[in-house]
Amino acid sequence: MDSANKVVGSTVSSSNKPNWKLKSVVIAALTLLTSSQSILIVWSKRAGKYEYSVTTANFSVEALKCALSLAALFRIWKTEGVNENNRLSTSFDEVSVYPIPAALYVIKNLLQYYIFAYVDAPAYQILKNLNIVTTGVLYRFILKRKLSQFQWAAFIFLCVGCTITQVNSTSDHVLQTSLPGWLMAVVMALLSGFAGVYTEAIIKKRPSRNINVQNFWLYIFGMLFNIIAIFIQDFDAVANNGFFHGYTFITVCMILNHALSGIAVSMVMKFADNIVKVYATSVAMLLTGIVSVFLFGFNLSLPFFLGTINVSVSVYLHYIGSSAKLQAMPAQIRTERV
Amino acid sequence: MDSANKVVGSTVSSSNKPNWKLKSVVIAALTLLTSSQSILIVWSKRAGKYEYSVTTANFSVEALKCALSLAALFRIWKTEGVNENNRLSTSFDEVSVYPIPAALYVIKNLLQYYIFAYVDAPAYQILKNLNIVTTGVLYRFILKRKLSQFQWAAFIFLCVGCTITQVNSTSDHVLQTSLPGWLMAVVMALLSGFAGVYTEAIIKKRPSRNINVQNFWLYIFGMLFNIIAIFIQDFDAVANNGFFHGYTFITVCMILNHALSGIAVSMVMKFADNIVKVYATSVAMLLTGIVSVFLFGFNLSLPFFLGTINVSVSVYLHYIGSSAKLQAMPAQIRTERV
């Protein structure tokens, strides 16, 4: 391809020019899929416990994503033929970085077992919002992409808003979290943010490369690392009760949902960025809360209401904050002319 | 004075050009005085009840403000001599609007007794933040002053932030407030916002008029309306126990503080505006909370912490939001040149 496509970090490829329509569809899909995710997880539990092995479900999600990417590729090969951008074969140079995000997620998931020795589940729900901050900071310093001052402010309001929605009468003890608890929460937020930012860097490094090929390789390593996780955590359960023990219709729906939202995340990384992903998943959390009012008789709390306002206005501020940068441009042009 | 000073709503008068130094001192004074206000109120109560008549304290505040304005005027007359701008005598046209804010406050204070039939005190603390919204809206539509989109967003975040700080385990019932409760809260917020905006309009209508003269007339009507309030609410107590019954050293400090912060509010209206006043009093509320941690062993709650972040970033957003409008200016200049 031409040199313009080789620019690292460029979102656009000539064959794959993202338009507003595609971008909007992908963002809407991510938002809706994520919002239904938490609801399916609640449904998939029996009496508050998982009856199936979570690691086998994670593996199934990776396998399904891999199969869907392949299916999409078969269709593309049929219409466009195999070319440099959509061929499955790869170089070591291209594929060598793909295991990194998968490995980071596995480390994060393992840490999750240990952090509960220091913080309880409701406190963890609140500390998890730190990854909004880490994503923003890593996005700025690793991808070297700039946010305007308004967008930074919007990002802080987003983080506060998401945290507020989860405030309840027992939340205050979060502030009494011990130092190891805080450290682990920060490390987990960094790992999660780093995995996201790294995935974006990988996907955008080769803008002309077909997203389904990039996904295929990402998911192959996802499968690999999840096999390791099955051996570490659930070997006995799987050996005794079988791989798919405890799977129900809801479990299958959940796996399907996770697979589709995983693909939506990749698409958002390709055609938008991590910041958009964070906003989409935050709005999804609000949608989950609102749907839960009807489905689970969840009470609309004042903090949820206030958090919703904060998140909504933050989305608006992020949007108008991007054009504020553009307003300054004519001044630069004018200076150059003088 | 020259015609430029006759522009309605102008903040600047040639004899009284507000500079950054004066503005900053006035804003800092308002913030510090307001933050110590709540602490003095807590101290002035004995076993959670006022031992003195609140209406006589309000009258004393107005009388003290009046006396301080007169004292300031005597000093000015001594150095500058009496002129058109600092003379105390006034026209019906000038003075006719001064009773309006005083009357609005009295109506609001009377309503305050009735609203407690519908909402309790903690819920009222939360609903009171509606006056941030009404002040913004009335400022825009009555004073016709524009806020940038960023400043509107900042104002919503300020309102959410102030409300969050007051969230506790019993706050959720605010959402179950009955319709009459909501209506009264909105009416009170409108009265309070309207009184503030109206005072600003009166003070800025005659920019060259000395602020101490304007204050003198405002406070004269404040005294008058508070005498009426004494007769309505505390006539028996005053007749039996005397005007100053139950006054302590703390009560006197409180009255002094109220008088000085009242004058600071007038100064902010003259040299800044209602928006700045709302920000200053919001920051004061945070300072009160932080000081209370040390003075009253008040626990730093997660909502207070989150609200503090929201309010602080909102102040920053309001500040950078004003220069965002300026960024667009070079483009206009450029267009004019072409």
XYZ file of C-alpha atoms in Angstrom:
676
model
C 0.000 0.000 0.000
C 1.013 3.624 -0.269
C 3.115 5.370 2.353
C 0.196 7.229 3.918
C -1.090 3.925 5.186
C 2.146 3.120 6.908
C 1.869 6.040 9.319
C 1.820 4.537 12.786
C -1.289 5.452 14.710
C -3.321 6.549 11.714
C -6.932 5.503 12.079
C -7.624 5.514 8.382
C -6.725 3.082 5.632
C -7.592 3.762 2.031
C -9.456 0.471 1.642
C -11.140 0.749 5.010
C -11.940 4.441 5.432
C -14.037 4.657 8.568
C -17.129 6.713 8.001
C -19.467 8.146 10.607
C -22.094 5.498 9.844
C -19.745 2.556 10.509
C -18.291 4.267 13.582
C -21.745 4.965 15.018
C -22.975 1.406 14.397
C -19.889 -0.075 16.066
C -20.178 2.257 19.089
C -23.921 1.593 19.438
C -23.308 -2.178 19.177
C -20.628 -2.035 21.892
C -22.904 0.015 24.162
C -25.912 -2.287 23.771
C -23.910 -5.515 24.013
C -22.052 -4.321 27.122
C -25.244 -3.152 28.800
C -26.898 -6.544 28.329
C -23.723 -8.321 29.516
C -24.143 -7.627 33.241
C -27.800 -8.615 33.051
C -26.929 -11.961 31.422
C -24.220 -12.573 34.042
C -26.793 -12.121 36.823
C -29.166 -14.514 35.027
C -26.406 -17.082 34.395
C -25.766 -17.489 38.119
C -27.823 -19.967 40.132
C -28.338 -18.892 43.750
C -25.521 -16.383 43.386
C -22.957 -18.944 42.228
C -21.626 -19.948 38.837
C -22.563 -23.609 38.057
C -20.109 -23.704 35.145
C -16.345 -23.133 35.016
C -15.698 -19.473 34.244
C -12.409 -20.360 32.513
C -14.115 -22.732 30.038
C -16.669 -20.010 29.296
C -13.807 -17.548 28.658
C -12.182 -20.091 26.339
C -15.481 -20.613 24.494
C -15.787 -16.851 24.018
C -12.293 -16.653 22.462
C -13.001 -19.700 20.254
C -16.312 -18.251 19.074
C -14.689 -14.881 18.272
C -11.992 -16.726 16.328
C -14.636 -18.683 14.370
C -16.624 -15.510 13.627
C -13.488 -13.720 12.382
C -12.713 -16.673 10.115
C -16.274 -16.750 8.789
C -16.061 -13.030 7.982
C -12.722 -13.620 6.246
C -14.156 -16.448 4.090
C -16.860 -14.079 2.868
C -14.294 -11.370 2.104
C -11.986 -13.797 0.257
C -14.961 -14.901 -1.838
C -15.806 -11.347 -2.966
C -12.417 -9.593 -2.957
C -10.028 -12.495 -3.375
C -6.988 -13.032 -1.138
C -4.608 -10.065 -1.063
C -1.773 -8.720 1.067
C -4.176 -7.098 3.542
C -6.652 -9.895 4.113
C -4.418 -12.995 3.911
C -4.269 -14.989 7.146
C -0.567 -15.839 6.960
C 1.576 -13.423 8.894
C 5.163 -12.501 9.713
C 6.856 -12.956 13.093
C 7.232 -9.178 13.169
C 3.457 -8.721 12.902
C 2.337 -11.542 15.181
C 4.971 -11.218 17.932
C 3.108 -8.440 19.763
C -0.312 -10.144 19.771
C 0.246 -12.332 22.886
C 0.922 -9.247 25.044
C -2.649 -7.989 25.604
C -3.884 -11.577 26.141
C -1.145 -12.153 28.733
C -1.944 -8.857 30.497
C -5.615 -9.804 30.831
C -4.711 -13.219 32.284
C -2.421 -11.581 34.873
C -5.187 -9.106 35.712
C -7.722 -11.916 36.156
C -5.349 -13.816 38.437
C -4.742 -10.673 40.542
C -8.518 -10.341 40.879
C -8.516 -13.460 43.095
C -5.916 -11.970 45.411
C -7.342 -8.443 45.687
C -10.457 -9.823 47.402
C -8.250 -10.636 50.394
C -7.911 -6.859 50.866
C -11.146 -5.339 49.539
C -14.698 -6.672 49.344
C -16.811 -6.892 46.199
C -18.727 -3.567 46.544
C -15.460 -1.702 47.245
C -13.901 -3.421 44.223
C -16.775 -2.203 42.026
C -15.833 1.336 43.058
C -12.043 0.898 42.745
C -12.500 -0.613 39.258
C -13.357 2.883 38.002
C -9.681 3.766 38.419
C -9.187 2.142 35.026
C -10.975 5.116 33.450
C -8.137 7.307 34.740
C -5.362 4.857 33.796
C -6.791 4.408 30.296
C -6.779 8.175 29.787
C -3.241 8.583 31.102
C -1.802 5.620 29.145
C -3.655 6.704 26.009
C -1.944 10.078 26.323
C 1.547 8.812 27.125
C 1.787 5.568 25.165
C -0.251 6.370 22.084
C 0.911 10.031 22.297
C -2.603 11.091 21.329
C -3.668 14.427 22.831
C -6.896 15.219 24.632
C -7.946 18.853 24.954
C -8.182 20.365 28.449
C -11.955 20.079 28.103
C -11.681 16.399 27.256
C -9.472 15.805 30.283
C -12.035 17.545 32.471
C -14.768 15.433 30.832
C -12.776 12.292 31.586
C -12.491 13.158 35.296
C -16.228 13.878 35.429
C -16.862 10.533 33.708
C -14.789 8.734 36.324
C -16.515 10.553 39.203
C -19.929 9.937 37.596
C -19.361 6.192 37.174
C -18.112 5.955 40.759
C -21.063 7.902 42.142
C -23.598 5.566 40.533
C -22.116 2.738 42.595
C -22.155 4.590 45.899
C -24.329 3.009 48.578
C -24.535 3.080 52.347
C -21.549 0.731 52.700
C -19.258 2.526 50.244
C -17.492 4.765 52.737
C -15.144 2.010 53.849
C -13.463 2.215 50.393
C -11.520 5.166 51.780
C -10.226 2.884 54.550
C -8.803 0.417 51.991
C -5.368 -0.736 53.119
C -2.224 0.213 51.204
C -1.799 -3.256 49.585
C -5.446 -3.076 48.495
C -4.910 0.339 46.892
C -1.681 -0.803 45.234
C -3.327 -3.891 43.747
C -6.297 -1.839 42.557
C -3.929 0.631 40.862
C -1.848 -2.191 39.327
C -5.003 -3.877 38.020
C -6.272 -0.594 36.586
C -2.866 -0.065 34.929
C -2.864 -3.610 33.489
C -6.374 -3.190 32.163
C -5.634 0.246 30.721
C -2.349 -0.945 29.262
C -3.970 -3.996 27.612
C -6.573 -1.721 25.999
C -4.078 0.868 24.805
C -1.698 -1.851 23.577
C -4.473 -3.533 21.579
C -5.284 -0.195 19.943
C -1.597 0.316 19.097
C -1.351 -3.160 17.523
C -4.530 -2.768 15.493
C -3.708 0.733 14.295
C -0.066 -0.001 13.522
C -1.206 -1.642 10.271
C -4.229 0.425 9.280
C -4.691 -1.280 5.918
C -4.628 -4.782 7.417
C -8.095 -6.336 7.548
C -9.547 -6.153 11.091
C -10.724 -9.796 10.909
C -7.155 -11.020 10.371
C -5.960 -8.879 13.282
C -8.802 -10.214 15.445
C -8.061 -13.808 14.409
C -4.507 -13.568 15.725
C -5.541 -11.711 18.894
C -8.120 -14.410 19.654
C -5.776 -17.312 18.893
C -3.557 -16.093 21.721
C -6.632 -15.459 23.846
C -7.575 -19.136 23.416
C -4.041 -20.220 24.261
C -3.860 -18.215 27.481
C -7.312 -19.373 28.518
C -6.268 -23.012 28.120
C -3.488 -22.250 30.592
C -6.056 -20.641 32.922
C -8.298 -23.737 32.700
C -5.354 -25.930 33.747
C -4.455 -23.619 36.659
C -7.931 -22.954 38.029
C -10.481 -25.535 36.868
C -8.594 -28.667 35.851
C -10.370 -30.912 38.399
C -13.876 -29.621 37.671
C -13.381 -30.024 33.911
C -11.747 -33.494 34.273
C -14.553 -34.751 36.512
C -17.665 -33.059 35.111
C -16.696 -32.343 31.514
C -15.835 -29.119 29.676
C -19.402 -27.860 29.293
C -20.706 -28.873 32.737
C -23.351 -26.534 34.125
C -23.947 -24.751 30.805
C -27.524 -23.527 30.314
C -29.328 -21.572 27.613
C -28.439 -18.354 29.488
C -24.758 -19.392 29.626
C -24.766 -19.835 25.846
C -26.440 -16.426 25.390
C -23.821 -14.905 27.672
C -20.956 -16.463 25.689
C -22.510 -15.225 22.445
C -22.893 -11.747 23.937
C -19.295 -11.660 25.203
C -17.998 -12.817 21.806
C -19.956 -10.149 19.924
C -19.021 -7.399 22.357
C -15.368 -8.518 22.156
C -15.506 -8.069 18.401
C -17.251 -4.699 18.868
C -14.380 -3.608 21.158
C -11.846 -4.498 18.430
C -13.870 -2.579 15.865
C -14.012 0.457 18.162
C -10.202 0.217 18.571
C -9.799 0.085 14.794
C -12.248 2.799 13.800
C -12.323 4.942 16.970
C -10.174 4.636 20.122
C -9.916 3.640 23.780
C -11.485 6.900 24.935
C -14.608 6.184 22.889
C -14.591 2.639 24.298
C -14.538 3.943 27.874
C -17.443 6.289 27.132
C -19.441 3.521 25.438
C -18.974 1.104 28.331
C -19.813 3.845 30.866
C -23.050 4.674 29.084
C -23.701 0.904 28.932
C -23.412 0.765 32.723
C -26.096 3.441 33.010
C -28.343 1.533 30.596
C -27.845 -1.620 32.685
C -28.877 0.326 35.786
C -32.002 1.682 34.114
C -32.988 -1.727 32.668
C -32.371 -3.302 36.109
C -35.039 -1.016 37.579
C -37.580 -2.906 35.451
C -36.029 -6.390 35.395
C -34.761 -6.838 38.947
C -36.788 -4.199 40.824
C -33.515 -2.312 41.400
C -34.319 0.999 43.160
C -33.274 4.173 41.399
C -30.973 5.728 44.004
C -30.064 9.402 44.286
C -26.352 8.625 43.625
C -27.309 6.676 40.501
C -29.418 9.608 39.331
C -26.605 12.121 40.020
C -23.989 9.854 38.408
C -26.166 9.547 35.316
C -26.291 13.337 34.966
C -22.495 13.547 35.419
C -21.797 10.838 32.827
C -24.264 12.295 30.309
C -22.930 15.855 30.527
C -19.396 14.424 30.417
C -20.176 12.724 27.079
C -21.480 16.074 25.806
C -18.393 17.907 27.130
C -16.077 15.384 25.466
C -17.907 15.954 22.196
C -17.875 19.778 22.285
C -14.344 19.626 23.742
C -13.015 18.170 20.515
C -14.297 21.071 18.431
C -12.827 23.564 20.913
C -9.411 22.500 19.655
C -10.558 23.153 16.086
C -11.641 26.684 17.051
C -8.031 27.498 17.798
C -6.832 26.349 14.371
C -7.711 29.425 12.312
C -5.540 31.482 14.664
C -2.580 29.240 13.849
C -3.255 29.477 10.139
C -3.462 33.247 10.459
C -0.129 33.388 12.295
C 1.511 31.338 9.567
C 0.204 33.733 6.933
C 1.608 36.806 8.657
C -20.659 60.436 34.033
C -20.041 59.560 30.422
C -22.434 57.448 28.399
C -20.356 54.254 28.637
C -21.193 54.102 32.323
C -24.889 54.241 31.676
C -24.927 50.907 29.853
C -27.189 48.610 31.840
C -25.410 45.521 33.110
C -21.896 46.897 32.609
C -19.576 45.710 35.362
C -17.178 48.574 35.003
C -17.315 52.182 36.083
C -14.535 54.604 35.331
C -14.138 55.679 38.970
C -14.412 52.161 40.262
C -12.662 50.004 37.662
C -12.567 46.511 39.131
C -9.114 45.068 38.910
C -8.099 41.464 39.403
C -6.672 42.218 42.832
C -9.891 43.707 44.224
C -11.968 40.974 42.595
C -9.786 38.216 44.053
C -9.827 39.731 47.553
C -13.611 40.053 47.496
C -14.080 36.474 46.235
C -11.617 35.072 48.774
C -13.349 37.027 51.575
C -16.757 35.670 50.547
C -15.412 32.100 50.405
C -13.723 32.259 53.807
C -16.589 34.072 55.539
C -19.177 31.657 54.119
C -17.129 28.612 55.077
C -16.868 29.753 58.703
C -20.585 30.642 58.739
C -21.909 27.073 59.037
C -19.356 26.291 61.725
C -20.437 29.316 63.797
C -24.104 28.346 63.357
C -23.352 24.891 64.800
C -21.477 26.487 67.710
C -24.245 29.047 68.340
C -26.791 26.292 69.018
C -27.168 24.871 72.511
C -28.226 21.206 72.514
C -29.270 21.524 68.855
C -31.640 24.448 69.509
C -31.296 28.199 69.057
C -31.517 29.963 72.445
C -31.953 33.334 70.769
C -34.608 34.608 68.335
C -33.394 34.045 64.769
C -35.371 37.039 63.518
C -33.669 39.431 65.955
C -30.286 38.057 64.858
C -31.277 38.677 61.210
C -32.297 42.233 62.108
C -28.990 42.758 63.915
C -27.107 41.574 60.840
C -28.944 44.071 58.630
C -28.418 46.869 61.154
C -24.699 46.085 61.427
C -24.288 46.010 57.635
C -26.072 49.368 57.454
C -23.766 50.815 60.113
C -20.653 49.472 58.347
C -21.784 50.950 55.025
C -22.344 54.313 56.697
C -18.918 54.158 58.375
C -17.297 53.430 54.990
C -19.201 56.349 53.484
C -18.062 58.770 56.210
C -14.457 57.878 55.390
C -15.055 58.369 51.666
C -16.788 61.723 52.196
C -13.839 62.851 54.264
C -11.280 62.100 51.559
C -13.250 62.598 48.317
C -15.983 64.953 49.459
C -19.668 64.405 48.717
C -20.453 64.008 45.028
C -23.206 62.706 42.786
C -21.991 59.086 43.123
C -21.416 58.858 46.856
C -24.184 61.070 48.254
C -26.693 59.193 50.398
C -29.805 61.048 49.171
C -31.557 59.246 46.383
C -34.406 59.496 43.906
C -37.619 57.467 43.979
C -36.525 56.012 40.639
C -33.309 54.675 42.179
C -34.686 53.468 45.495
C -37.999 52.008 44.327
C -36.448 48.655 43.288
C -34.441 48.117 46.493
C -37.267 46.586 48.581
C -37.770 43.778 46.023
C -34.801 41.486 46.916
C -35.462 42.027 50.640
C -39.130 41.084 50.153
C -38.182 37.989 48.104
C -35.874 36.759 50.872
C -38.590 37.237 53.508
C -41.093 35.262 51.389
C -38.453 32.532 50.911
C -37.754 32.379 54.652
C -41.481 32.076 55.402
C -41.849 29.270 52.805
C -38.970 27.488 54.544
C -41.262 26.887 57.548
C -43.936 25.286 55.359
C -41.661 23.104 53.187
C -40.645 21.094 56.273
C -44.174 19.707 56.315
C -43.286 17.914 53.064
C -39.530 17.235 53.235
C -37.189 16.669 56.166
C -34.013 18.618 56.890
C -31.467 16.286 55.136
C -33.668 16.162 52.020
C -33.954 19.949 52.123
C -30.152 20.243 52.217
C -30.097 18.316 48.926
C -33.030 20.133 47.289
C -31.453 23.498 48.196
C -28.852 22.852 45.487
C -31.592 23.505 42.934
C -30.810 27.189 43.461
C -27.529 26.662 41.589
C -29.585 25.737 38.516
C -32.151 28.518 38.968
C -29.398 31.122 39.473
C -27.761 30.012 36.197
C -31.023 30.061 34.270
C -32.222 33.411 35.678
C -28.759 34.937 35.169
C -28.989 33.961 31.518
C -32.587 35.058 30.914
C -32.972 38.091 33.178
C -29.499 39.620 33.025
C -29.148 38.379 29.394
C -25.535 37.493 30.142
C -24.226 34.516 28.171
C -22.361 31.520 29.473
C -20.363 29.394 27.024
C -21.407 25.785 26.481
C -18.422 24.784 28.618
C -19.560 27.066 31.410
C -23.070 25.597 31.309
C -21.573 22.118 31.546
C -19.382 23.334 34.438
C -22.479 24.682 36.168
C -24.290 21.344 35.935
C -21.205 19.550 37.298
C -21.070 22.105 40.123
C -24.695 21.399 41.018
C -24.166 17.604 40.869
C -20.938 17.939 42.873
C -22.540 20.009 45.643
C -25.442 17.560 45.831
C -23.140 14.528 45.962
C -21.225 15.891 48.942
C -24.488 15.851 50.914
C -25.470 12.306 49.968
C -25.737 9.898 52.884
C -27.481 6.608 53.555
C -30.857 8.319 54.048
C -30.697 10.551 50.960
C -32.528 8.222 48.593
C -35.937 9.252 49.879
C -35.372 12.663 48.249
C -36.498 11.044 45.009
C -39.767 10.096 46.723
C -40.470 13.749 47.621
C -44.134 14.527 47.007
C -45.226 16.904 44.238
C -46.019 19.792 46.655
C -42.565 19.285 48.203
C -40.874 19.484 44.789
C -42.955 22.498 43.781
C -42.082 24.375 46.966
C -38.398 23.487 46.571
C -38.449 24.802 42.988
C -40.321 27.963 43.999
C -37.832 28.584 46.828
C -34.896 28.018 44.485
C -36.464 30.443 42.005
C -37.070 33.067 44.719
C -33.506 32.726 45.951
C -32.064 32.830 42.416
C -34.298 35.749 41.483
C -33.325 37.723 44.594
C -29.637 37.209 43.740
C -29.990 38.132 40.078
C -32.215 41.102 40.922
C -29.674 42.442 43.423
C -26.955 42.177 40.762
C -29.186 44.022 38.275
C -29.888 46.838 40.784
C -26.225 47.225 41.744
C -24.944 47.131 38.162
C -27.656 49.400 36.775
C -25.714 52.380 38.200
C -22.087 51.271 37.861
C -20.641 54.598 38.929
C -22.784 54.769 42.107
C -20.752 53.995 45.205
C -21.367 50.432 46.411
C -21.719 51.616 50.038
C -24.659 53.841 49.135
C -26.268 50.987 47.211
C -25.681 48.669 50.199
C -27.054 51.250 52.629
C -30.396 51.332 50.834
C -30.523 47.571 50.387
C -29.914 47.050 54.086
C -32.397 49.716 55.176
C -35.130 47.671 53.495
C -33.597 44.478 54.909
C -33.998 45.971 58.424
C -37.575 47.020 57.660
C -38.638 43.577 56.445
C -36.906 41.895 59.384
C -38.852 44.063 61.836
C -42.009 42.709 60.198
C -40.601 39.158 60.571
C -39.896 39.764 64.282
C -43.513 40.836 64.804
C -44.880 37.806 62.920
C -42.630 35.126 64.409
C -41.004 36.185 67.658
C -43.102 38.984 69.118
C -43.859 37.128 72.382
C -40.308 35.930 72.974
C -38.896 39.433 72.398
C -41.607 41.111 74.514
C -41.051 38.708 77.424
C -37.293 38.060 77.330
C -35.927 41.131 75.612
C -34.472 41.716 72.153
C -31.052 40.229 72.843
C -32.175 37.259 74.989
C -29.987 34.182 74.620
C -27.154 36.052 72.854
C -23.683 34.668 73.588
C -20.191 35.493 72.402
C -20.651 32.963 69.579
C -23.959 34.587 68.578
C -22.187 37.936 68.302
C -19.392 36.346 66.215
C -22.022 34.791 63.987
C -23.818 38.107 63.473
C -20.493 39.794 62.683
C -19.655 37.015 60.220
C -23.074 37.242 58.529
C -22.760 40.999 58.231
C -19.289 40.820 56.682
C -20.223 38.022 54.296
C -23.372 39.930 53.322
C -21.188 42.894 52.371
C -18.826 40.515 50.520
C -21.824 39.210 48.518
C -22.721 42.777 47.504
C -19.119 43.426 46.492
C -19.064 40.234 44.393
C -22.299 41.361 42.701
C -20.721 44.743 41.957
C -17.304 43.597 40.762
C -18.083 40.038 39.565
C -21.472 38.332 39.258
C -23.926 35.753 40.596
C -22.089 32.895 38.873
C -18.887 33.745 40.738
C -20.942 34.008 43.928
C -22.349 30.493 43.436
C -18.835 29.098 42.834
C -17.443 30.906 45.885
C -20.192 29.606 48.176
C -19.815 26.072 46.774
C -16.089 26.059 47.427
C -16.901 27.462 50.895
C -19.132 24.433 51.515
C -16.193 22.132 50.717
C -13.925 24.105 53.044
C -16.550 23.799 55.793
C -16.614 20.035 55.254
C -12.839 19.749 55.428
C -12.591 21.972 58.521
C -15.397 19.925 60.139
C -13.254 16.806 59.847
C -10.890 18.412 62.362
C -13.331 20.414 64.480
C -16.294 18.061 64.847
C -14.727 14.676 63.990
C -16.889 14.651 60.822
C -15.955 11.557 58.780
C -14.684 12.143 55.272
C -17.242 10.180 53.226
C -16.736 8.813 49.720
C -19.547 11.049 48.355
C -17.916 14.105 49.944
C -14.611 13.135 48.345
C -16.218 12.593 44.913
C -18.246 15.801 45.203
C -15.075 17.728 46.037
C -13.405 16.467 42.846
C -16.493 17.404 40.813
C -16.700 20.912 42.267
C -12.952 21.534 41.884
C -12.786 20.418 38.245
C -15.978 22.368 37.604
C -14.286 25.564 38.858
C -11.382 24.813 36.486
C -13.776 24.110 33.591
C -15.639 27.371 34.239
C -12.329 29.208 34.139
C -10.960 27.617 30.939
C -14.499 27.739 29.470
C -14.376 31.529 29.440
C -11.201 31.606 27.351
C -12.626 29.018 24.925
C -14.898 31.731 23.635
C -11.835 33.941 23.146
C -10.125 31.235 21.092
C -12.795 31.658 18.446
C -12.115 35.383 18.161
C -9.043 35.333 15.913
C -11.099 33.441 13.321
C -13.637 36.266 13.329
C -10.932 38.878 13.033
C -9.460 36.935 10.126
C -12.839 36.800 8.380
C -13.243 40.546 8.774
C -9.834 41.126 7.166
C -10.619 39.009 4.094
